[in-house]
Amino acid sequence: MNQKEISELRRRFRPDQSAVSRIYGCYVNSVKEVVSYIDESLGTMPQEEAEQYLGFLKKTLSGALGKNLIDIVFSTEQVTDGEEHRLLMALRDSELKDGEIRRQFYQKIIDSLDMEDSNYLILLAHDAYDVPYRGKDGASLEDASEQTFRYIVCCVCPVKEGKLELGYCPGENEFHNCAPSQVVAPPELGFLFPAFDDRSANIYNALAYSRKADQLHQEFLDAVFHIEPPMSAGEQKEAFQAALSQALEGACSLEVAQAVHERLAERIEEHKERKDPEPLSVTADEVGRILQDCGVGEEQVSAFCENCGQQFGENAALSPANLIDSKKFEVKTGDVVISVEPERSYLVETRMIDGKKYLLIPVDDGLEVNGLSIDKI
């Protein structure tokens, strides 16, 4: 799925746009016991509640592709005769109306999910979207035939104790501490199945969501999809840095680090300006060419590409946004941390003075220490 397709589905999660008629789910306590089940009609509940339910489900389609939103790919064997895929298809094809299938799915999540002794709410909804045909210019054609995209959305929301707060008690005309209530927090994780690729159903893919890009809840992904757990954004960054430092051992200079960061940041910014809905990616070979431009030897470049192949797989497409923080350039020593605007990273230099390594930063006007202007150096 690309960003445009995700945005198209996100717009459906409003009471006047969605074909979601019922909300299903269950409330699970910290010892993995089901406290209660949910099976409610959106049409009979207050509009504010309906909007809150749809808002939680909509949240599972938010965040950055490759970070919070992870493409899940099923093998042909799974689609043909895989238990997990068969259960997901049964949920979708039954439009979630089969209570036994729902309970089987809930139990699979409950048995696997580690929510750190927290209560949580599992929510499920089915939607049928009559996808309008769009011409080459992107305009919707009213008289053109439509296809219906039928899919399910699931999210897992932590349920937390509300804080004791001073409140007005009308019967007593006094203020007292109000008893804490159970408050549903935004979803921690979830998914959409099947994927909405080329604006139609792709049962070979799903889209998983994680609120924290560095915590994908791989136990949940394995239980629901039974796939090789993908690397989180944080793990990708660590693997990339390890591949680079190992290959350039003894030759990784500040200039090389600056060049890699700058060139990848440029790619990210150009992609953003083009408003390209497809996710941005680079290969290890492309990063290798950046290293060559910095004067890194061919043997070390080859070692870097080989390391990336071992870490990510051969010819893997890497997301630059997962490899660097394009909004931050940080230089750290054992005692000092210096943050520099990425576009000004060239101001930082390294020098050997009297046999010691130094970082040099030119000072023009506006030197301040803790907000105090410094005039004399």
Short mmCIF file of C-alpha atoms in Angstrom, two decimals:
data_model
loop_
_atom_site.label_atom_id
_atom_site.label_comp_id
_atom_site.label_asym_id
_atom_site.label_seq_id
_atom_site.Cartn_x
_atom_site.Cartn_y
_atom_site.Cartn_z
CA MET A 1 0.00 0.00 0.00
CA ASN A 2 1.13 3.54 -0.64
CA GLN A 3 0.32 6.74 1.20
CA LYS A 4 -2.44 7.76 -1.19
CA GLU A 5 -4.27 4.45 -0.74
CA ILE A 6 -3.93 4.67 3.04
CA SER A 7 -5.30 8.22 3.03
CA GLU A 8 -8.25 7.11 0.89
CA LEU A 9 -9.23 4.51 3.49
CA ARG A 10 -8.63 6.86 6.42
CA ARG A 11 -11.27 9.21 5.05
CA ARG A 12 -13.85 6.48 5.50
CA PHE A 13 -13.66 6.38 9.28
CA ARG A 14 -16.46 8.86 9.88
CA PRO A 15 -20.06 7.95 10.71
CA ASP A 16 -21.30 9.53 7.46
CA GLN A 17 -18.67 7.81 5.27
CA SER A 18 -18.12 4.37 6.75
CA ALA A 19 -20.10 1.22 6.04
CA VAL A 20 -19.08 -0.12 9.47
CA SER A 21 -22.37 -1.08 11.12
CA ARG A 22 -21.13 -2.89 14.24
CA ILE A 23 -18.17 -2.80 16.56
CA TYR A 24 -16.94 -6.10 18.00
CA GLY A 25 -14.28 -6.76 20.60
CA CYS A 26 -13.41 -7.86 24.08
CA TYR A 27 -12.00 -6.35 27.25
CA VAL A 28 -9.05 -8.30 28.68
CA ASN A 29 -7.58 -7.85 32.16
CA SER A 30 -3.93 -8.00 33.20
CA VAL A 31 -4.05 -11.78 33.85
CA LYS A 32 -5.33 -12.52 30.32
CA GLU A 33 -8.97 -13.07 31.33
CA VAL A 34 -11.82 -11.79 29.16
CA VAL A 35 -13.86 -9.44 31.35
CA SER A 36 -16.55 -8.70 28.76
CA TYR A 37 -17.35 -8.91 25.05
CA ILE A 38 -18.43 -6.06 22.79
CA ASP A 39 -21.05 -6.45 20.05
CA GLU A 40 -22.68 -3.07 19.49
CA SER A 41 -24.41 -1.29 16.65
CA LEU A 42 -22.87 2.04 15.69
CA GLY A 43 -26.31 3.23 14.62
CA THR A 44 -27.84 2.92 18.08
CA MET A 45 -25.02 4.41 20.14
CA PRO A 46 -24.54 8.16 20.72
CA GLN A 47 -22.67 9.84 17.86
CA GLU A 48 -19.80 10.84 20.15
CA GLU A 49 -19.21 7.19 21.09
CA ALA A 50 -19.43 6.07 17.46
CA GLU A 51 -16.85 8.69 16.49
CA GLN A 52 -14.53 7.54 19.28
CA TYR A 53 -14.69 3.90 18.17
CA LEU A 54 -14.06 4.85 14.54
CA GLY A 55 -11.27 7.17 15.67
CA PHE A 56 -9.45 4.31 17.40
CA LEU A 57 -9.74 2.14 14.30
CA LYS A 58 -8.63 5.01 12.05
CA LYS A 59 -5.51 5.39 14.17
CA THR A 60 -4.28 2.00 12.89
CA LEU A 61 -3.80 3.69 9.49
CA SER A 62 -1.62 6.51 10.81
CA GLY A 63 2.11 7.11 11.04
CA ALA A 64 4.95 6.62 8.60
CA LEU A 65 5.16 3.76 6.13
CA GLY A 66 8.05 1.49 7.05
CA LYS A 67 8.05 2.78 10.64
CA ASN A 68 4.60 2.68 12.22
CA LEU A 69 2.96 0.98 9.24
CA ILE A 70 4.57 -2.31 8.22
CA ASP A 71 3.81 -4.23 5.05
CA ILE A 72 3.02 -7.87 5.86
CA VAL A 73 3.61 -10.38 3.04
CA PHE A 74 2.16 -13.89 3.13
CA SER A 75 3.78 -16.78 1.31
CA THR A 76 1.87 -18.68 -1.37
CA GLU A 77 1.73 -21.68 0.97
CA GLN A 78 0.07 -19.58 3.68
CA VAL A 79 -2.56 -18.23 1.31
CA THR A 80 -3.24 -21.73 -0.02
CA ASP A 81 -3.47 -23.58 3.29
CA GLY A 82 -2.17 -21.52 6.20
CA GLU A 83 -4.04 -21.57 9.52
CA GLU A 84 -3.49 -17.88 10.28
CA HIS A 85 -4.46 -16.71 6.79
CA ARG A 86 -7.51 -18.98 6.81
CA LEU A 87 -8.71 -17.41 10.07
CA LEU A 88 -8.28 -13.87 8.73
CA MET A 89 -10.21 -14.79 5.58
CA ALA A 90 -12.97 -16.35 7.70
CA LEU A 91 -13.27 -13.16 9.74
CA ARG A 92 -13.54 -11.05 6.60
CA ASP A 93 -15.84 -13.36 4.65
CA SER A 94 -18.23 -13.70 7.60
CA GLU A 95 -18.19 -9.91 8.04
CA LEU A 96 -17.28 -10.68 11.69
CA LYS A 97 -20.80 -12.02 12.31
CA ASP A 98 -19.61 -15.48 13.42
CA GLY A 99 -19.09 -15.27 17.19
CA GLU A 100 -17.09 -18.49 17.41
CA ILE A 101 -14.58 -17.33 14.80
CA ARG A 102 -14.24 -14.01 16.63
CA ARG A 103 -13.58 -15.74 19.96
CA GLN A 104 -10.99 -17.99 18.33
CA PHE A 105 -9.23 -14.89 17.01
CA TYR A 106 -9.42 -13.07 20.35
CA GLN A 107 -7.88 -16.05 22.14
CA LYS A 108 -4.99 -16.20 19.67
CA ILE A 109 -4.17 -12.56 20.51
CA ILE A 110 -4.67 -13.00 24.26
CA ASP A 111 -2.41 -16.07 24.43
CA SER A 112 0.45 -14.31 22.63
CA LEU A 113 0.29 -10.60 23.40
CA ASP A 114 2.56 -9.10 26.06
CA MET A 115 1.03 -5.83 27.26
CA GLU A 116 3.16 -5.61 30.44
CA ASP A 117 0.40 -6.50 32.91
CA SER A 118 -1.96 -3.94 31.42
CA ASN A 119 -5.68 -4.22 30.79
CA TYR A 120 -6.56 -3.77 27.13
CA LEU A 121 -9.40 -3.64 24.64
CA ILE A 122 -9.42 -5.56 21.34
CA LEU A 123 -11.61 -3.88 18.72
CA LEU A 124 -12.71 -5.35 15.38
CA ALA A 125 -14.74 -3.87 12.54
CA HIS A 126 -15.70 -4.85 8.99
CA ASP A 127 -16.15 -2.33 6.19
CA ALA A 128 -17.35 -2.66 2.59
CA TYR A 129 -16.02 0.18 0.45
CA ASP A 130 -17.48 0.72 -3.02
CA VAL A 131 -14.28 1.94 -4.62
CA PRO A 132 -15.05 4.59 -7.24
CA TYR A 133 -13.27 4.24 -10.56
CA ARG A 134 -10.80 7.05 -11.20
CA GLY A 135 -9.59 8.24 -14.56
CA LYS A 136 -5.96 8.89 -15.45
CA ASP A 137 -6.28 12.43 -14.10
CA GLY A 138 -7.40 11.04 -10.71
CA ALA A 139 -10.95 12.35 -11.08
CA SER A 140 -13.81 10.10 -10.00
CA LEU A 141 -16.12 9.03 -12.83
CA GLU A 142 -19.71 8.80 -11.56
CA ASP A 143 -21.00 6.51 -14.33
CA ALA A 144 -18.06 4.11 -14.22
CA SER A 145 -18.39 0.71 -12.57
CA GLU A 146 -17.24 0.26 -8.99
CA GLN A 147 -15.70 -2.67 -7.15
CA THR A 148 -16.28 -3.38 -3.48
CA PHE A 149 -13.29 -3.66 -1.19
CA ARG A 150 -14.24 -5.73 1.86
CA TYR A 151 -11.79 -5.65 4.73
CA ILE A 152 -11.39 -5.90 8.49
CA VAL A 153 -9.58 -3.56 10.86
CA CYS A 154 -8.33 -4.56 14.29
CA CYS A 155 -6.70 -2.52 17.03
CA VAL A 156 -5.53 -3.16 20.60
CA CYS A 157 -6.01 -0.26 23.02
CA PRO A 158 -4.54 -0.14 26.55
CA VAL A 159 -7.13 0.55 29.26
CA LYS A 160 -5.76 2.65 32.09
CA GLU A 161 -6.96 3.76 35.48
CA GLY A 162 -8.07 7.37 35.51
CA LYS A 163 -6.53 9.69 38.10
CA LEU A 164 -8.37 10.79 41.20
CA GLU A 165 -9.52 14.33 40.59
CA LEU A 166 -11.46 16.88 42.56
CA GLY A 167 -14.99 17.11 41.18
CA TYR A 168 -18.37 18.64 41.96
CA CYS A 169 -21.02 16.35 43.45
CA PRO A 170 -24.46 17.89 42.64
CA GLY A 171 -26.37 15.90 45.28
CA GLU A 172 -24.15 17.17 48.09
CA ASN A 173 -23.36 20.61 46.63
CA GLU A 174 -19.73 19.93 47.50
CA PHE A 175 -16.44 19.07 45.86
CA HIS A 176 -14.91 15.65 46.50
CA ASN A 177 -12.36 13.33 44.93
CA CYS A 178 -14.04 11.48 42.07
CA ALA A 179 -13.45 7.73 41.84
CA PRO A 180 -11.01 6.71 39.11
CA SER A 181 -12.53 5.28 35.93
CA GLN A 182 -11.26 2.96 33.23
CA VAL A 183 -9.99 5.09 30.34
CA VAL A 184 -9.35 3.65 26.88
CA ALA A 185 -6.06 4.94 25.46
CA PRO A 186 -5.21 5.24 21.74
CA PRO A 187 -4.29 1.92 20.10
CA GLU A 188 -0.87 0.45 20.72
CA LEU A 189 -1.02 -1.85 17.69
CA GLY A 190 -3.36 -3.19 15.05
CA PHE A 191 -3.74 -4.17 11.41
CA LEU A 192 -5.81 -4.02 8.25
CA PHE A 193 -6.54 -7.11 6.13
CA PRO A 194 -6.41 -7.58 3.22
CA ALA A 195 -4.17 -4.84 1.84
CA PHE A 196 -5.64 -2.14 -0.41
CA ASP A 197 -3.13 -2.37 -3.29
CA ASP A 198 -3.86 -0.61 -6.58
CA ARG A 199 -7.18 0.29 -4.95
CA SER A 200 -8.31 -3.34 -4.76
CA ALA A 201 -7.99 -6.28 -2.36
CA ASN A 202 -4.66 -8.07 -2.14
CA ILE A 203 -5.07 -11.15 0.06
CA TYR A 204 -1.32 -11.81 -0.11
CA ASN A 205 -0.66 -8.73 2.02
CA ALA A 206 -1.80 -6.98 5.17
CA LEU A 207 -0.82 -3.71 6.82
CA ALA A 208 0.29 -3.81 10.46
CA TYR A 209 0.39 -0.80 12.80
CA SER A 210 2.53 -0.06 15.83
CA ARG A 211 2.32 3.19 17.80
CA LYS A 212 6.00 2.92 18.72
CA ALA A 213 8.18 2.41 15.66
CA ASP A 214 10.85 0.62 17.71
CA GLN A 215 8.39 -1.78 19.39
CA LEU A 216 6.51 -3.83 16.81
CA HIS A 217 5.14 -6.42 19.29
CA GLN A 218 6.61 -9.22 17.24
CA GLU A 219 4.83 -11.82 19.37
CA PHE A 220 1.53 -10.35 18.12
CA LEU A 221 2.68 -10.34 14.47
CA ASP A 222 3.80 -13.95 14.73
CA ALA A 223 0.52 -15.09 16.28
CA VAL A 224 -1.74 -13.26 13.83
CA PHE A 225 0.28 -13.61 10.62
CA HIS A 226 2.90 -16.30 11.39
CA ILE A 227 5.61 -14.58 9.38
CA GLU A 228 9.27 -13.86 9.97
CA PRO A 229 9.12 -10.82 12.28
CA PRO A 230 10.17 -7.67 10.40
CA MET A 231 12.93 -5.45 11.76
CA SER A 232 11.68 -2.38 13.59
CA ALA A 233 12.88 1.07 12.51
CA GLY A 234 15.25 1.17 15.49
CA GLU A 235 16.68 -2.26 14.65
CA GLN A 236 17.17 -1.21 11.02
CA LYS A 237 19.11 1.86 12.11
CA GLU A 238 21.33 -0.15 14.45
CA ALA A 239 21.97 -2.80 11.75
CA PHE A 240 22.86 -0.13 9.19
CA GLN A 241 25.27 1.58 11.57
CA ALA A 242 26.85 -1.76 12.46
CA ALA A 243 27.31 -2.66 8.77
CA LEU A 244 28.92 0.72 8.12
CA SER A 245 31.23 0.81 11.13
CA GLN A 246 32.41 -2.78 10.63
CA ALA A 247 33.21 -2.22 6.95
CA LEU A 248 34.96 1.10 7.58
CA GLU A 249 36.83 0.04 10.69
CA GLY A 250 39.70 2.48 11.08
CA ALA A 251 38.50 4.64 8.16
CA CYS A 252 35.12 5.99 9.32
CA SER A 253 35.75 9.73 9.41
CA LEU A 254 33.45 12.58 10.39
CA GLU A 255 33.40 13.61 6.74
CA VAL A 256 32.04 10.20 5.70
CA ALA A 257 29.34 10.32 8.38
CA GLN A 258 28.40 13.84 7.29
CA ALA A 259 28.21 12.86 3.62
CA VAL A 260 26.03 9.78 4.22
CA HIS A 261 23.66 11.75 6.44
CA GLU A 262 23.49 14.70 4.04
CA ARG A 263 22.86 12.66 0.90
CA LEU A 264 20.18 10.48 2.53
CA ALA A 265 18.53 13.56 4.05
CA GLU A 266 18.45 15.14 0.59
CA ARG A 267 16.71 12.07 -0.80
CA ILE A 268 14.11 12.25 1.98
CA GLU A 269 13.45 15.95 1.37
CA GLU A 270 13.20 15.55 -2.42
CA HIS A 271 10.75 12.68 -1.99
CA LYS A 272 8.66 14.81 0.36
CA GLU A 273 8.61 17.73 -2.08
CA ARG A 274 7.51 15.49 -4.95
CA LYS A 275 4.63 14.23 -2.78
CA ASP A 276 5.28 10.77 -4.14
CA PRO A 277 2.78 8.34 -2.50
CA GLU A 278 5.15 5.39 -2.96
CA PRO A 279 7.57 4.75 -0.06
CA LEU A 280 11.14 5.98 -0.57
CA SER A 281 13.85 3.35 -0.60
CA VAL A 282 17.57 2.99 -1.28
CA THR A 283 19.81 -0.02 -1.78
CA ALA A 284 23.14 -0.83 -0.17
CA ASP A 285 24.77 -0.28 -3.59
CA GLU A 286 23.43 3.30 -3.69
CA VAL A 287 24.89 4.00 -0.25
CA GLY A 288 28.09 2.35 -1.46
CA ARG A 289 28.35 4.92 -4.25
CA ILE A 290 28.09 7.69 -1.64
CA LEU A 291 31.00 6.08 0.19
CA GLN A 292 33.01 5.91 -3.05
CA ASP A 293 32.40 9.63 -3.62
CA CYS A 294 33.94 10.21 -0.17
CA GLY A 295 37.10 8.36 -1.16
CA VAL A 296 36.32 5.11 0.65
CA GLY A 297 38.22 2.20 -0.91
CA GLU A 298 36.51 -0.35 -3.15
CA GLU A 299 37.29 -3.22 -0.77
CA GLN A 300 35.59 -1.45 2.14
CA VAL A 301 32.58 -0.50 0.00
CA SER A 302 32.20 -4.15 -1.01
CA ALA A 303 32.45 -5.17 2.65
CA PHE A 304 29.69 -2.69 3.52
CA CYS A 305 27.37 -4.05 0.80
CA GLU A 306 28.08 -7.61 1.95
CA ASN A 307 27.33 -6.67 5.57
CA CYS A 308 24.02 -5.11 4.50
CA GLY A 309 23.15 -8.27 2.60
CA GLN A 310 23.69 -10.30 5.76
CA GLN A 311 21.70 -7.88 7.92
CA PHE A 312 18.78 -7.07 5.61
CA GLY A 313 18.88 -9.69 2.85
CA GLU A 314 20.31 -9.48 -0.65
CA ASN A 315 19.22 -6.43 -2.66
CA ALA A 316 16.93 -5.30 0.17
CA ALA A 317 15.17 -1.97 -0.25
CA LEU A 318 16.01 0.21 2.76
CA SER A 319 14.01 3.18 3.98
CA PRO A 320 16.33 6.21 4.45
CA ALA A 321 13.99 7.54 7.15
CA ASN A 322 14.76 4.41 9.18
CA LEU A 323 18.52 4.71 8.70
CA ILE A 324 19.01 8.34 9.77
CA ASP A 325 17.17 11.09 11.60
CA SER A 326 17.01 13.71 8.86
CA LYS A 327 16.04 16.43 11.37
CA LYS A 328 18.98 15.82 13.70
CA PHE A 329 22.76 15.69 13.51
CA GLU A 330 24.44 14.77 16.77
CA VAL A 331 28.12 14.52 17.66
CA LYS A 332 28.86 12.67 20.89
CA THR A 333 32.04 12.08 22.87
CA GLY A 334 32.48 10.43 26.24
CA ASP A 335 31.76 13.74 27.99
CA VAL A 336 30.03 16.04 25.51
CA VAL A 337 27.00 15.91 23.21
CA ILE A 338 26.70 18.51 20.44
CA SER A 339 23.52 18.88 18.38
CA VAL A 340 23.81 20.70 15.06
CA GLU A 341 21.20 21.63 12.48
CA PRO A 342 21.66 18.96 9.77
CA GLU A 343 22.16 21.54 7.03
CA ARG A 344 24.97 23.09 9.13
CA SER A 345 26.79 19.85 9.95
CA TYR A 346 29.69 20.95 7.73
CA LEU A 347 30.63 23.48 10.42
CA VAL A 348 31.90 20.68 12.65
CA GLU A 349 35.45 19.54 11.92
CA THR A 350 37.97 17.20 13.52
CA ARG A 351 41.59 18.12 14.11
CA MET A 352 44.66 16.60 15.71
CA ILE A 353 46.36 19.19 17.94
CA ASP A 354 49.44 18.26 19.95
CA GLY A 355 48.58 14.58 19.50
CA LYS A 356 44.98 14.92 20.73
CA LYS A 357 41.72 14.71 18.80
CA TYR A 358 39.59 17.86 18.87
CA LEU A 359 36.23 18.91 17.51
CA LEU A 360 36.31 22.42 16.02
CA ILE A 361 33.26 24.63 15.51
CA PRO A 362 33.80 28.15 14.14
CA VAL A 363 32.22 30.91 16.24
CA ASP A 364 31.01 34.06 14.53
CA ASP A 365 28.28 36.09 16.23
CA GLY A 366 25.71 35.06 18.77
CA LEU A 367 27.66 32.78 21.13
CA GLU A 368 25.51 31.97 24.17
CA VAL A 369 25.93 29.71 27.19
CA ASN A 370 22.70 28.82 29.02
CA GLY A 371 21.10 31.90 27.43
CA LEU A 372 23.94 34.20 28.51
CA SER A 373 25.69 36.11 25.71
CA ILE A 374 29.44 35.51 25.64
CA ASP A 375 31.60 38.34 24.28
CA LYS A 376 35.08 37.29 25.30
CA ILE A 377 36.86 34.10 24.29
#
